[in-house]
């Protein structure tokens, strides 16, 4: 943490005298290097605080080696199980898959993604591979790939994207096939991307706790239905006559499991949270000084998160749990990888193997600033828009299919001939 107070700058406990002009110039420089899509968000140069964060596209314990980094925004990995849900479809189709229809209709994305978060969080490698392939085919803002800190695949902003899979395979080939003569072309692209998907899967399933792989316990991924009816993977199985979708479960120590458990603090769904939010709002109107006591605006320190467990039966505690869950639903996972030789790999660093290479890697989580209390009203309205548009859109398609079938039947004429 770096703290600005007046003209004093605190870095690792050492106070250094800085001019206010220098601070302003520093903020201007940072602003100029931000992506265009984020330049409309102002930076508060007078807030008194700034965060000093590492560059997570690199490995801090590796020097002078190429670094590959994959950023994934996995989104919500379970279907709601709350009795507060008013629309049956929410028990069957996940929020991400429903939201895709609204985003495409509004022109944010050109086509629907086949990615479904429930496949990634399933723990089943076949489903996880399908989810990651779908992200590669239609990354939107859920996947970015960096090489030595430079973006080589994914959206720079809403208008600009790097999405050529052959070009991506060209960048990745030296990482996965450093010495062989693998030629370019479709076969090369498929082979390289298959290796990438394998590495990402193994990294996401690796334990972040200090324990051996054999000690991991497998747990169910969710209390509700374990698959989404809108998932392209699920539809493909149904088409092939397989009605049972396998869910292996996530290893308890892996980052996906911990992310999912945090997401599942949303036990009431937004439809159950919104009435509580209105009650708290009414209470704060009568007793405005209680806002600080309830820590609506922070501080979000260790004691705040410890109290979440004790406040689960209170309106304000349940709302705080929901805010933490929403933060986990919108976080990003960074997987930084660097090739290493067998004699170079430390036992203290996790390693993942491929057919021709081995990588040391690190996992990090981004975008963990708590979702604003005021955003609950927006989330409630957005939830209604997403569900209503999805129901309207899918119903229109069903009606169209039925109309075509009826029309085909009407066109059929039975002709009888005398024998």
mmCIF file of C-alpha atoms in Angstrom:
data_model
loop_
_atom_site.group_PDB
_atom_site.id
_atom_site.type_symbol
_atom_site.label_atom_id
_atom_site.label_comp_id
_atom_site.label_asym_id
_atom_site.label_seq_id
_atom_site.Cartn_x
_atom_site.Cartn_y
_atom_site.Cartn_z
ATOM 1 C CA UNK A 1 0.000 0.000 0.000
ATOM 2 C CA UNK A 2 1.240 3.466 -0.857
ATOM 3 C CA UNK A 3 -0.316 6.382 0.991
ATOM 4 C CA UNK A 4 -0.376 10.015 -0.132
ATOM 5 C CA UNK A 5 -1.057 12.495 2.657
ATOM 6 C CA UNK A 6 -0.604 16.099 1.632
ATOM 7 C CA UNK A 7 2.844 16.047 0.122
ATOM 8 C CA UNK A 8 4.078 12.947 1.951
ATOM 9 C CA UNK A 9 4.395 9.640 0.209
ATOM 10 C CA UNK A 10 4.657 6.478 2.316
ATOM 11 C CA UNK A 11 6.190 3.412 0.669
ATOM 12 C CA UNK A 12 7.064 0.339 2.752
ATOM 13 C CA UNK A 13 7.036 2.459 5.904
ATOM 14 C CA UNK A 14 9.492 5.048 4.586
ATOM 15 C CA UNK A 15 8.221 8.623 4.301
ATOM 16 C CA UNK A 16 9.463 10.493 1.257
ATOM 17 C CA UNK A 17 8.784 14.185 0.592
ATOM 18 C CA UNK A 18 6.985 14.694 -2.739
ATOM 19 C CA UNK A 19 5.483 17.761 -4.317
ATOM 20 C CA UNK A 20 1.770 17.869 -5.096
ATOM 21 C CA UNK A 21 2.678 18.685 -8.714
ATOM 22 C CA UNK A 22 4.594 15.410 -8.927
ATOM 23 C CA UNK A 23 1.558 13.476 -7.686
ATOM 24 C CA UNK A 24 -0.665 15.160 -10.279
ATOM 25 C CA UNK A 25 1.841 14.441 -13.061
ATOM 26 C CA UNK A 26 1.983 10.792 -11.968
ATOM 27 C CA UNK A 27 -1.821 10.509 -12.153
ATOM 28 C CA UNK A 28 -1.837 12.114 -15.616
ATOM 29 C CA UNK A 29 0.762 9.617 -16.850
ATOM 30 C CA UNK A 30 -1.232 6.671 -15.489
ATOM 31 C CA UNK A 31 -4.412 8.047 -17.060
ATOM 32 C CA UNK A 32 -2.719 8.370 -20.465
ATOM 33 C CA UNK A 33 -1.704 4.692 -20.401
ATOM 34 C CA UNK A 34 -5.167 3.358 -19.521
ATOM 35 C CA UNK A 35 -7.256 1.548 -22.176
ATOM 36 C CA UNK A 36 -9.521 3.882 -24.124
ATOM 37 C CA UNK A 37 -12.643 2.165 -22.810
ATOM 38 C CA UNK A 38 -11.672 3.056 -19.227
ATOM 39 C CA UNK A 39 -10.621 6.672 -19.779
ATOM 40 C CA UNK A 40 -14.109 7.934 -18.963
ATOM 41 C CA UNK A 41 -13.556 6.843 -15.344
ATOM 42 C CA UNK A 42 -11.879 9.618 -13.381
ATOM 43 C CA UNK A 43 -8.972 9.073 -11.004
ATOM 44 C CA UNK A 44 -9.178 10.902 -7.684
ATOM 45 C CA UNK A 45 -5.744 12.434 -7.225
ATOM 46 C CA UNK A 46 -6.798 13.983 -3.902
ATOM 47 C CA UNK A 47 -8.211 10.884 -2.179
ATOM 48 C CA UNK A 48 -5.074 10.452 -0.080
ATOM 49 C CA UNK A 49 -4.502 6.795 -0.996
ATOM 50 C CA UNK A 50 -3.206 4.765 -3.902
ATOM 51 C CA UNK A 51 -2.652 1.039 -4.366
ATOM 52 C CA UNK A 52 0.732 -0.221 -5.500
ATOM 53 C CA UNK A 53 0.064 -3.582 -7.186
ATOM 54 C CA UNK A 54 2.428 -6.001 -8.946
ATOM 55 C CA UNK A 55 2.194 -6.745 -12.648
ATOM 56 C CA UNK A 56 0.385 -10.086 -12.511
ATOM 57 C CA UNK A 57 1.083 -10.859 -16.169
ATOM 58 C CA UNK A 58 4.618 -11.696 -14.994
ATOM 59 C CA UNK A 59 6.119 -14.092 -12.451
ATOM 60 C CA UNK A 60 8.004 -12.220 -9.735
ATOM 61 C CA UNK A 61 10.234 -15.246 -9.000
ATOM 62 C CA UNK A 62 11.287 -15.767 -12.656
ATOM 63 C CA UNK A 63 13.751 -13.544 -14.494
ATOM 64 C CA UNK A 64 14.961 -13.513 -18.108
ATOM 65 C CA UNK A 65 12.453 -16.118 -19.254
ATOM 66 C CA UNK A 66 9.409 -15.773 -21.522
ATOM 67 C CA UNK A 67 6.151 -15.455 -19.603
ATOM 68 C CA UNK A 68 2.698 -16.482 -20.772
ATOM 69 C CA UNK A 69 -0.308 -15.200 -18.851
ATOM 70 C CA UNK A 70 -3.985 -16.119 -19.234
ATOM 71 C CA UNK A 71 -6.673 -13.926 -17.683
ATOM 72 C CA UNK A 72 -10.119 -15.505 -17.248
ATOM 73 C CA UNK A 73 -13.269 -13.843 -15.944
ATOM 74 C CA UNK A 74 -15.210 -17.022 -15.090
ATOM 75 C CA UNK A 75 -18.492 -15.377 -13.894
ATOM 76 C CA UNK A 76 -21.101 -17.154 -11.713
ATOM 77 C CA UNK A 77 -20.601 -20.929 -11.515
ATOM 78 C CA UNK A 78 -23.908 -22.091 -10.020
ATOM 79 C CA UNK A 79 -27.649 -21.863 -10.540
ATOM 80 C CA UNK A 80 -29.701 -20.181 -7.793
ATOM 81 C CA UNK A 81 -31.279 -22.511 -5.240
ATOM 82 C CA UNK A 82 -33.242 -19.896 -3.293
ATOM 83 C CA UNK A 83 -37.025 -20.189 -2.892
ATOM 84 C CA UNK A 84 -37.204 -16.434 -3.563
ATOM 85 C CA UNK A 85 -36.706 -17.007 -7.301
ATOM 86 C CA UNK A 86 -39.913 -16.075 -9.134
ATOM 87 C CA UNK A 87 -39.074 -17.361 -12.634
ATOM 88 C CA UNK A 88 -38.601 -21.117 -13.045
ATOM 89 C CA UNK A 89 -36.123 -20.552 -15.896
ATOM 90 C CA UNK A 90 -33.521 -19.238 -13.421
ATOM 91 C CA UNK A 91 -33.299 -22.731 -11.901
ATOM 92 C CA UNK A 92 -32.480 -24.165 -15.355
ATOM 93 C CA UNK A 93 -30.448 -21.565 -17.304
ATOM 94 C CA UNK A 94 -27.533 -19.648 -15.813
ATOM 95 C CA UNK A 95 -27.342 -15.856 -15.653
ATOM 96 C CA UNK A 96 -24.379 -15.697 -18.069
ATOM 97 C CA UNK A 97 -26.107 -17.681 -20.836
ATOM 98 C CA UNK A 98 -29.307 -15.630 -20.490
ATOM 99 C CA UNK A 99 -27.385 -12.348 -20.451
ATOM 100 C CA UNK A 100 -25.680 -13.276 -23.745
ATOM 101 C CA UNK A 101 -28.984 -12.871 -25.602
ATOM 102 C CA UNK A 102 -29.543 -9.355 -24.236
ATOM 103 C CA UNK A 103 -25.947 -8.281 -24.939
ATOM 104 C CA UNK A 104 -26.089 -9.481 -28.555
ATOM 105 C CA UNK A 105 -29.471 -7.776 -29.044
ATOM 106 C CA UNK A 106 -27.992 -4.497 -27.765
ATOM 107 C CA UNK A 107 -24.982 -4.833 -30.073
ATOM 108 C CA UNK A 108 -22.329 -5.265 -27.377
ATOM 109 C CA UNK A 109 -21.249 -8.562 -28.937
ATOM 110 C CA UNK A 110 -21.729 -9.832 -32.484
ATOM 111 C CA UNK A 111 -22.671 -13.402 -31.629
ATOM 112 C CA UNK A 112 -23.570 -15.654 -28.722
ATOM 113 C CA UNK A 113 -20.729 -17.328 -26.879
ATOM 114 C CA UNK A 114 -20.885 -21.087 -26.308
ATOM 115 C CA UNK A 115 -19.069 -20.623 -23.001
ATOM 116 C CA UNK A 116 -21.049 -21.552 -19.891
ATOM 117 C CA UNK A 117 -19.539 -20.955 -16.406
ATOM 118 C CA UNK A 118 -21.171 -24.107 -15.023
ATOM 119 C CA UNK A 119 -19.052 -26.190 -17.413
ATOM 120 C CA UNK A 120 -15.836 -24.537 -16.181
ATOM 121 C CA UNK A 121 -16.805 -24.940 -12.507
ATOM 122 C CA UNK A 122 -17.963 -28.556 -12.985
ATOM 123 C CA UNK A 123 -14.551 -30.097 -12.276
ATOM 124 C CA UNK A 124 -15.203 -32.485 -15.186
ATOM 125 C CA UNK A 125 -12.239 -32.147 -17.538
ATOM 126 C CA UNK A 126 -14.278 -32.785 -20.678
ATOM 127 C CA UNK A 127 -16.695 -29.990 -19.754
ATOM 128 C CA UNK A 128 -13.857 -27.686 -18.673
ATOM 129 C CA UNK A 129 -12.042 -28.244 -21.989
ATOM 130 C CA UNK A 130 -15.245 -27.428 -23.869
ATOM 131 C CA UNK A 131 -15.700 -24.227 -21.822
ATOM 132 C CA UNK A 132 -12.124 -23.081 -22.484
ATOM 133 C CA UNK A 133 -12.388 -23.878 -26.218
ATOM 134 C CA UNK A 134 -15.567 -21.795 -26.298
ATOM 135 C CA UNK A 135 -13.746 -18.881 -24.656
ATOM 136 C CA UNK A 136 -10.990 -19.123 -27.259
ATOM 137 C CA UNK A 137 -13.544 -19.115 -30.080
ATOM 138 C CA UNK A 138 -15.501 -16.158 -28.656
ATOM 139 C CA UNK A 139 -13.397 -14.443 -25.991
ATOM 140 C CA UNK A 140 -15.542 -11.308 -25.529
ATOM 141 C CA UNK A 141 -14.282 -9.755 -22.262
ATOM 142 C CA UNK A 142 -13.927 -13.107 -20.468
ATOM 143 C CA UNK A 143 -10.509 -14.132 -21.801
ATOM 144 C CA UNK A 144 -7.216 -12.367 -22.444
ATOM 145 C CA UNK A 145 -3.782 -13.837 -23.183
ATOM 146 C CA UNK A 146 -0.522 -11.970 -22.659
ATOM 147 C CA UNK A 147 3.018 -12.784 -23.790
ATOM 148 C CA UNK A 148 5.748 -11.042 -21.795
ATOM 149 C CA UNK A 149 3.177 -8.560 -20.544
ATOM 150 C CA UNK A 150 1.789 -7.689 -23.987
ATOM 151 C CA UNK A 151 -1.788 -8.560 -24.985
ATOM 152 C CA UNK A 152 -1.757 -11.077 -27.867
ATOM 153 C CA UNK A 153 -5.359 -12.350 -27.694
ATOM 154 C CA UNK A 154 -8.666 -10.939 -26.463
ATOM 155 C CA UNK A 155 -10.428 -7.584 -26.275
ATOM 156 C CA UNK A 156 -8.419 -4.409 -25.875
ATOM 157 C CA UNK A 157 -11.716 -2.620 -25.393
ATOM 158 C CA UNK A 158 -15.313 -3.092 -26.567
ATOM 159 C CA UNK A 159 -14.476 -2.137 -30.153
ATOM 160 C CA UNK A 160 -11.029 -3.656 -30.705
ATOM 161 C CA UNK A 161 -10.000 -7.291 -30.287
ATOM 162 C CA UNK A 162 -7.244 -9.718 -31.227
ATOM 163 C CA UNK A 163 -9.032 -12.928 -32.188
ATOM 164 C CA UNK A 164 -7.017 -14.780 -34.851
ATOM 165 C CA UNK A 165 -6.486 -18.308 -33.500
ATOM 166 C CA UNK A 166 -3.782 -19.084 -36.074
ATOM 167 C CA UNK A 167 -1.870 -15.995 -34.994
ATOM 168 C CA UNK A 168 -2.304 -17.011 -31.352
ATOM 169 C CA UNK A 169 -0.949 -20.507 -32.114
ATOM 170 C CA UNK A 170 2.063 -18.874 -33.784
ATOM 171 C CA UNK A 171 2.787 -16.973 -30.558
ATOM 172 C CA UNK A 172 2.273 -20.044 -28.370
ATOM 173 C CA UNK A 173 4.159 -22.688 -30.378
ATOM 174 C CA UNK A 174 7.614 -21.880 -28.904
ATOM 175 C CA UNK A 175 6.171 -22.372 -25.394
ATOM 176 C CA UNK A 176 4.671 -25.805 -26.033
ATOM 177 C CA UNK A 177 6.857 -27.181 -28.833
ATOM 178 C CA UNK A 178 10.225 -25.473 -28.340
ATOM 179 C CA UNK A 179 12.371 -27.726 -30.516
ATOM 180 C CA UNK A 180 10.262 -29.807 -32.885
ATOM 181 C CA UNK A 181 9.377 -29.010 -36.483
ATOM 182 C CA UNK A 182 5.620 -28.678 -36.032
ATOM 183 C CA UNK A 183 4.429 -27.023 -39.218
ATOM 184 C CA UNK A 184 1.901 -24.238 -39.353
ATOM 185 C CA UNK A 185 -1.695 -24.684 -40.459
ATOM 186 C CA UNK A 186 -4.974 -25.968 -38.986
ATOM 187 C CA UNK A 187 -3.364 -29.101 -37.500
ATOM 188 C CA UNK A 188 -0.698 -27.010 -35.767
ATOM 189 C CA UNK A 189 -3.299 -24.564 -34.417
ATOM 190 C CA UNK A 190 -5.490 -27.348 -33.001
ATOM 191 C CA UNK A 191 -2.502 -29.108 -31.425
ATOM 192 C CA UNK A 192 -1.109 -25.986 -29.778
ATOM 193 C CA UNK A 193 -4.506 -24.822 -28.466
ATOM 194 C CA UNK A 194 -5.166 -28.312 -27.084
ATOM 195 C CA UNK A 195 -1.928 -28.033 -25.075
ATOM 196 C CA UNK A 196 -2.906 -24.559 -23.847
ATOM 197 C CA UNK A 197 -6.335 -25.791 -22.707
ATOM 198 C CA UNK A 198 -4.717 -28.703 -20.872
ATOM 199 C CA UNK A 199 -2.323 -26.386 -19.015
ATOM 200 C CA UNK A 200 -5.074 -23.959 -18.000
ATOM 201 C CA UNK A 201 -7.284 -26.822 -16.776
ATOM 202 C CA UNK A 202 -4.539 -28.388 -14.664
ATOM 203 C CA UNK A 203 -3.568 -25.017 -13.189
ATOM 204 C CA UNK A 204 -7.187 -24.235 -12.253
ATOM 205 C CA UNK A 205 -7.584 -27.657 -10.614
ATOM 206 C CA UNK A 206 -4.288 -27.454 -8.736
ATOM 207 C CA UNK A 207 -4.316 -26.983 -4.995
ATOM 208 C CA UNK A 208 -3.619 -23.520 -3.600
ATOM 209 C CA UNK A 209 -3.228 -25.056 -0.125
ATOM 210 C CA UNK A 210 -0.139 -26.699 1.288
ATOM 211 C CA UNK A 211 -1.143 -30.328 0.786
ATOM 212 C CA UNK A 212 -0.413 -33.223 -1.530
ATOM 213 C CA UNK A 213 -2.632 -33.915 -4.525
ATOM 214 C CA UNK A 214 -3.653 -37.251 -3.005
ATOM 215 C CA UNK A 215 -5.001 -35.485 0.092
ATOM 216 C CA UNK A 216 -7.568 -33.435 -1.861
ATOM 217 C CA UNK A 217 -11.228 -34.141 -1.262
ATOM 218 C CA UNK A 218 -13.747 -33.829 -4.068
ATOM 219 C CA UNK A 219 -16.868 -31.843 -3.212
ATOM 220 C CA UNK A 220 -20.088 -31.133 -5.154
ATOM 221 C CA UNK A 221 -19.868 -27.928 -7.176
ATOM 222 C CA UNK A 222 -23.285 -26.584 -6.184
ATOM 223 C CA UNK A 223 -26.391 -27.212 -4.082
ATOM 224 C CA UNK A 224 -28.648 -26.840 -7.120
ATOM 225 C CA UNK A 225 -28.695 -28.294 -10.620
ATOM 226 C CA UNK A 226 -25.139 -28.943 -11.813
ATOM 227 C CA UNK A 227 -25.630 -28.039 -15.453
ATOM 228 C CA UNK A 228 -27.224 -25.274 -17.508
ATOM 229 C CA UNK A 229 -29.864 -26.207 -20.084
ATOM 230 C CA UNK A 230 -28.588 -23.489 -22.433
ATOM 231 C CA UNK A 231 -25.016 -24.804 -22.405
ATOM 232 C CA UNK A 232 -23.878 -25.912 -25.852
ATOM 233 C CA UNK A 233 -22.148 -28.865 -24.173
ATOM 234 C CA UNK A 234 -25.415 -29.962 -22.516
ATOM 235 C CA UNK A 235 -27.372 -29.592 -25.764
ATOM 236 C CA UNK A 236 -24.808 -31.680 -27.650
ATOM 237 C CA UNK A 237 -25.100 -34.516 -25.126
ATOM 238 C CA UNK A 238 -28.893 -34.449 -25.340
ATOM 239 C CA UNK A 239 -28.692 -34.575 -29.149
ATOM 240 C CA UNK A 240 -26.499 -37.664 -28.809
ATOM 241 C CA UNK A 241 -29.022 -39.322 -26.527
ATOM 242 C CA UNK A 242 -27.067 -38.837 -23.295
ATOM 243 C CA UNK A 243 -29.294 -37.264 -20.669
ATOM 244 C CA UNK A 244 -26.873 -37.547 -17.744
ATOM 245 C CA UNK A 245 -24.278 -34.767 -17.472
ATOM 246 C CA UNK A 246 -21.228 -35.790 -15.456
ATOM 247 C CA UNK A 247 -19.979 -33.469 -12.711
ATOM 248 C CA UNK A 248 -16.751 -34.657 -11.151
ATOM 249 C CA UNK A 249 -16.671 -31.928 -8.511
ATOM 250 C CA UNK A 250 -13.828 -29.537 -7.774
ATOM 251 C CA UNK A 251 -10.817 -30.371 -5.561
ATOM 252 C CA UNK A 252 -11.360 -28.569 -2.252
ATOM 253 C CA UNK A 253 -7.990 -26.830 -2.362
ATOM 254 C CA UNK A 254 -8.245 -25.380 -5.872
ATOM 255 C CA UNK A 255 -8.925 -21.739 -6.692
ATOM 256 C CA UNK A 256 -12.130 -22.477 -8.618
ATOM 257 C CA UNK A 257 -13.587 -24.251 -5.584
ATOM 258 C CA UNK A 258 -12.765 -21.331 -3.282
ATOM 259 C CA UNK A 259 -14.179 -18.859 -5.802
ATOM 260 C CA UNK A 260 -17.381 -20.888 -6.103
ATOM 261 C CA UNK A 261 -17.807 -21.139 -2.328
ATOM 262 C CA UNK A 262 -17.523 -17.351 -2.068
ATOM 263 C CA UNK A 263 -20.033 -16.878 -4.887
ATOM 264 C CA UNK A 264 -22.478 -19.135 -3.051
ATOM 265 C CA UNK A 265 -22.678 -16.636 -0.174
ATOM 266 C CA UNK A 266 -25.482 -15.334 -2.401
ATOM 267 C CA UNK A 267 -28.015 -17.667 -0.800
ATOM 268 C CA UNK A 268 -31.161 -15.587 -1.409
ATOM 269 C CA UNK A 269 -30.648 -14.483 -5.027
ATOM 270 C CA UNK A 270 -31.121 -10.809 -5.912
ATOM 271 C CA UNK A 271 -34.900 -11.333 -5.683
ATOM 272 C CA UNK A 272 -34.531 -12.208 -2.006
ATOM 273 C CA UNK A 273 -31.884 -9.553 -1.317
ATOM 274 C CA UNK A 274 -33.807 -6.614 -2.777
ATOM 275 C CA UNK A 275 -36.590 -6.564 -0.119
ATOM 276 C CA UNK A 276 -33.896 -6.661 2.604
ATOM 277 C CA UNK A 277 -32.090 -3.799 0.868
ATOM 278 C CA UNK A 278 -35.318 -1.750 0.945
ATOM 279 C CA UNK A 279 -35.727 -2.479 4.676
ATOM 280 C CA UNK A 280 -32.154 -1.391 5.410
ATOM 281 C CA UNK A 281 -32.655 1.748 3.296
ATOM 282 C CA UNK A 282 -35.764 2.619 5.301
ATOM 283 C CA UNK A 283 -33.877 2.029 8.556
ATOM 284 C CA UNK A 284 -30.990 4.260 7.431
ATOM 285 C CA UNK A 285 -33.423 7.037 6.563
ATOM 286 C CA UNK A 286 -34.607 7.012 10.172
ATOM 287 C CA UNK A 287 -31.165 6.483 11.688
ATOM 288 C CA UNK A 288 -28.551 7.849 9.212
ATOM 289 C CA UNK A 289 -25.741 7.687 11.770
ATOM 290 C CA UNK A 290 -26.030 3.882 11.795
ATOM 291 C CA UNK A 291 -24.505 3.720 8.289
ATOM 292 C CA UNK A 292 -20.987 3.845 9.708
ATOM 293 C CA UNK A 293 -21.770 1.264 12.387
ATOM 294 C CA UNK A 294 -23.073 -1.148 9.740
ATOM 295 C CA UNK A 295 -19.872 -0.577 7.703
ATOM 296 C CA UNK A 296 -21.864 0.068 4.536
ATOM 297 C CA UNK A 297 -18.988 2.146 3.171
ATOM 298 C CA UNK A 298 -16.208 0.264 4.952
ATOM 299 C CA UNK A 299 -13.653 -0.106 6.279
ATOM 300 C CA UNK A 300 -13.532 -3.537 4.639
ATOM 301 C CA UNK A 301 -10.901 -4.989 6.910
ATOM 302 C CA UNK A 302 -10.389 -8.441 8.388
ATOM 303 C CA UNK A 303 -12.901 -7.864 11.185
ATOM 304 C CA UNK A 304 -15.534 -6.906 8.566
ATOM 305 C CA UNK A 305 -15.180 -10.267 6.823
ATOM 306 C CA UNK A 306 -15.146 -12.171 10.125
ATOM 307 C CA UNK A 307 -18.432 -10.536 11.128
ATOM 308 C CA UNK A 308 -20.099 -11.755 7.933
ATOM 309 C CA UNK A 309 -20.426 -15.206 9.499
ATOM 310 C CA UNK A 310 -22.093 -13.822 12.622
ATOM 311 C CA UNK A 311 -24.455 -11.486 10.778
ATOM 312 C CA UNK A 312 -25.916 -14.056 8.407
ATOM 313 C CA UNK A 313 -29.362 -13.879 10.023
ATOM 314 C CA UNK A 314 -29.539 -10.066 10.030
ATOM 315 C CA UNK A 315 -30.689 -8.004 7.031
ATOM 316 C CA UNK A 316 -27.493 -5.950 6.830
ATOM 317 C CA UNK A 317 -25.274 -9.029 7.265
ATOM 318 C CA UNK A 318 -27.053 -10.911 4.481
ATOM 319 C CA UNK A 319 -26.666 -7.900 2.194
ATOM 320 C CA UNK A 320 -22.950 -7.737 2.968
ATOM 321 C CA UNK A 321 -22.639 -11.428 2.138
ATOM 322 C CA UNK A 322 -24.372 -10.750 -1.168
ATOM 323 C CA UNK A 323 -21.888 -7.955 -1.963
ATOM 324 C CA UNK A 324 -18.963 -10.305 -1.304
ATOM 325 C CA UNK A 325 -20.604 -12.982 -3.484
ATOM 326 C CA UNK A 326 -21.139 -10.508 -6.331
ATOM 327 C CA UNK A 327 -17.476 -9.514 -6.117
ATOM 328 C CA UNK A 328 -16.457 -13.177 -6.526
ATOM 329 C CA UNK A 329 -18.852 -13.520 -9.480
ATOM 330 C CA UNK A 330 -17.097 -10.689 -11.314
ATOM 331 C CA UNK A 331 -13.452 -11.335 -10.386
ATOM 332 C CA UNK A 332 -10.654 -12.272 -12.794
ATOM 333 C CA UNK A 333 -8.207 -15.169 -12.427
ATOM 334 C CA UNK A 334 -4.644 -14.670 -13.695
ATOM 335 C CA UNK A 335 -2.575 -17.739 -14.608
ATOM 336 C CA UNK A 336 1.069 -16.810 -15.243
ATOM 337 C CA UNK A 337 3.255 -19.552 -16.763
ATOM 338 C CA UNK A 338 6.924 -19.835 -17.600
ATOM 339 C CA UNK A 339 8.750 -22.784 -19.243
ATOM 340 C CA UNK A 340 11.289 -24.509 -17.020
ATOM 341 C CA UNK A 341 13.693 -27.427 -17.272
ATOM 342 C CA UNK A 342 13.335 -30.370 -14.894
ATOM 343 C CA UNK A 343 16.499 -29.439 -12.952
ATOM 344 C CA UNK A 344 15.384 -25.782 -12.739
ATOM 345 C CA UNK A 345 11.964 -26.374 -11.173
ATOM 346 C CA UNK A 346 11.837 -25.774 -7.448
ATOM 347 C CA UNK A 347 9.829 -28.151 -5.259
ATOM 348 C CA UNK A 348 8.254 -25.091 -3.655
ATOM 349 C CA UNK A 349 6.771 -23.916 -6.967
ATOM 350 C CA UNK A 350 3.812 -25.641 -8.645
ATOM 351 C CA UNK A 351 4.571 -27.265 -11.994
ATOM 352 C CA UNK A 352 2.282 -28.448 -14.788
ATOM 353 C CA UNK A 353 3.438 -30.821 -17.552
ATOM 354 C CA UNK A 354 2.539 -30.954 -21.249
ATOM 355 C CA UNK A 355 3.562 -33.438 -23.928
ATOM 356 C CA UNK A 356 6.790 -31.553 -24.761
ATOM 357 C CA UNK A 357 7.204 -28.913 -22.017
ATOM 358 C CA UNK A 358 6.870 -28.170 -18.338
ATOM 359 C CA UNK A 359 5.765 -24.895 -16.766
ATOM 360 C CA UNK A 360 6.075 -23.294 -13.387
ATOM 361 C CA UNK A 361 3.051 -21.123 -12.691
ATOM 362 C CA UNK A 362 1.263 -18.838 -10.275
ATOM 363 C CA UNK A 363 -2.433 -18.090 -9.732
ATOM 364 C CA UNK A 364 -3.754 -14.664 -8.740
ATOM 365 C CA UNK A 365 -7.192 -13.091 -8.378
ATOM 366 C CA UNK A 366 -8.029 -9.552 -9.549
ATOM 367 C CA UNK A 367 -10.936 -7.103 -9.172
ATOM 368 C CA UNK A 368 -11.679 -7.849 -5.539
ATOM 369 C CA UNK A 369 -12.871 -4.387 -4.550
ATOM 370 C CA UNK A 370 -16.238 -4.907 -2.865
ATOM 371 C CA UNK A 371 -19.296 -4.272 -5.051
ATOM 372 C CA UNK A 372 -21.007 -0.999 -4.046
ATOM 373 C CA UNK A 373 -24.020 -1.199 -1.746
ATOM 374 C CA UNK A 374 -25.871 1.181 -4.084
ATOM 375 C CA UNK A 375 -25.504 -1.259 -7.009
ATOM 376 C CA UNK A 376 -28.110 -3.639 -5.520
ATOM 377 C CA UNK A 377 -31.006 -1.681 -7.010
ATOM 378 C CA UNK A 378 -29.312 -1.737 -10.429
ATOM 379 C CA UNK A 379 -28.686 -5.490 -10.142
ATOM 380 C CA UNK A 380 -32.346 -6.119 -9.329
ATOM 381 C CA UNK A 381 -33.552 -4.189 -12.388
ATOM 382 C CA UNK A 382 -30.923 -5.789 -14.646
ATOM 383 C CA UNK A 383 -31.887 -9.279 -13.456
ATOM 384 C CA UNK A 384 -35.488 -8.639 -14.524
ATOM 385 C CA UNK A 385 -34.413 -7.334 -17.936
ATOM 386 C CA UNK A 386 -32.151 -10.329 -18.571
ATOM 387 C CA UNK A 387 -34.756 -12.936 -17.625
ATOM 388 C CA UNK A 388 -37.659 -11.235 -19.402
ATOM 389 C CA UNK A 389 -35.687 -10.759 -22.638
ATOM 390 C CA UNK A 390 -34.456 -14.350 -22.589
ATOM 391 C CA UNK A 391 -37.970 -15.715 -22.086
ATOM 392 C CA UNK A 392 -39.355 -13.459 -24.820
ATOM 393 C CA UNK A 393 -36.534 -14.305 -27.245
ATOM 394 C CA UNK A 394 -36.605 -18.063 -26.720
ATOM 395 C CA UNK A 395 -40.418 -18.138 -26.831
ATOM 396 C CA UNK A 396 -40.362 -16.264 -30.155
ATOM 397 C CA UNK A 397 -37.928 -18.853 -31.557
ATOM 398 C CA UNK A 398 -40.065 -21.738 -30.285
ATOM 399 C CA UNK A 399 -43.171 -20.187 -31.859
ATOM 400 C CA UNK A 400 -41.315 -19.783 -35.156
ATOM 401 C CA UNK A 401 -40.219 -23.437 -35.166
ATOM 402 C CA UNK A 402 -43.767 -24.607 -34.357
ATOM 403 C CA UNK A 403 -45.204 -22.362 -37.082
ATOM 404 C CA UNK A 404 -42.838 -23.848 -39.676
ATOM 405 C CA UNK A 405 -43.759 -27.383 -38.604
ATOM 406 C CA UNK A 406 -47.480 -26.621 -38.931
ATOM 407 C CA UNK A 407 -46.891 -25.056 -42.327
ATOM 408 C CA UNK A 408 -45.024 -28.139 -43.523
ATOM 409 C CA UNK A 409 -47.928 -30.325 -42.350
ATOM 410 C CA UNK A 410 -50.434 -28.149 -44.187
ATOM 411 C CA UNK A 411 -48.457 -28.500 -47.418
ATOM 412 C CA UNK A 412 -48.651 -32.287 -47.276
ATOM 413 C CA UNK A 413 -51.372 -33.797 -49.490
ATOM 414 C CA UNK A 414 -52.350 -37.452 -49.354
ATOM 415 C CA UNK A 415 -53.217 -38.837 -52.819
ATOM 416 C CA UNK A 416 -55.117 -42.137 -53.061
ATOM 417 C CA UNK A 417 -55.043 -44.262 -56.227
ATOM 418 C CA UNK A 418 -57.503 -46.977 -57.122
ATOM 419 C CA UNK A 419 -55.976 -50.450 -57.207
#
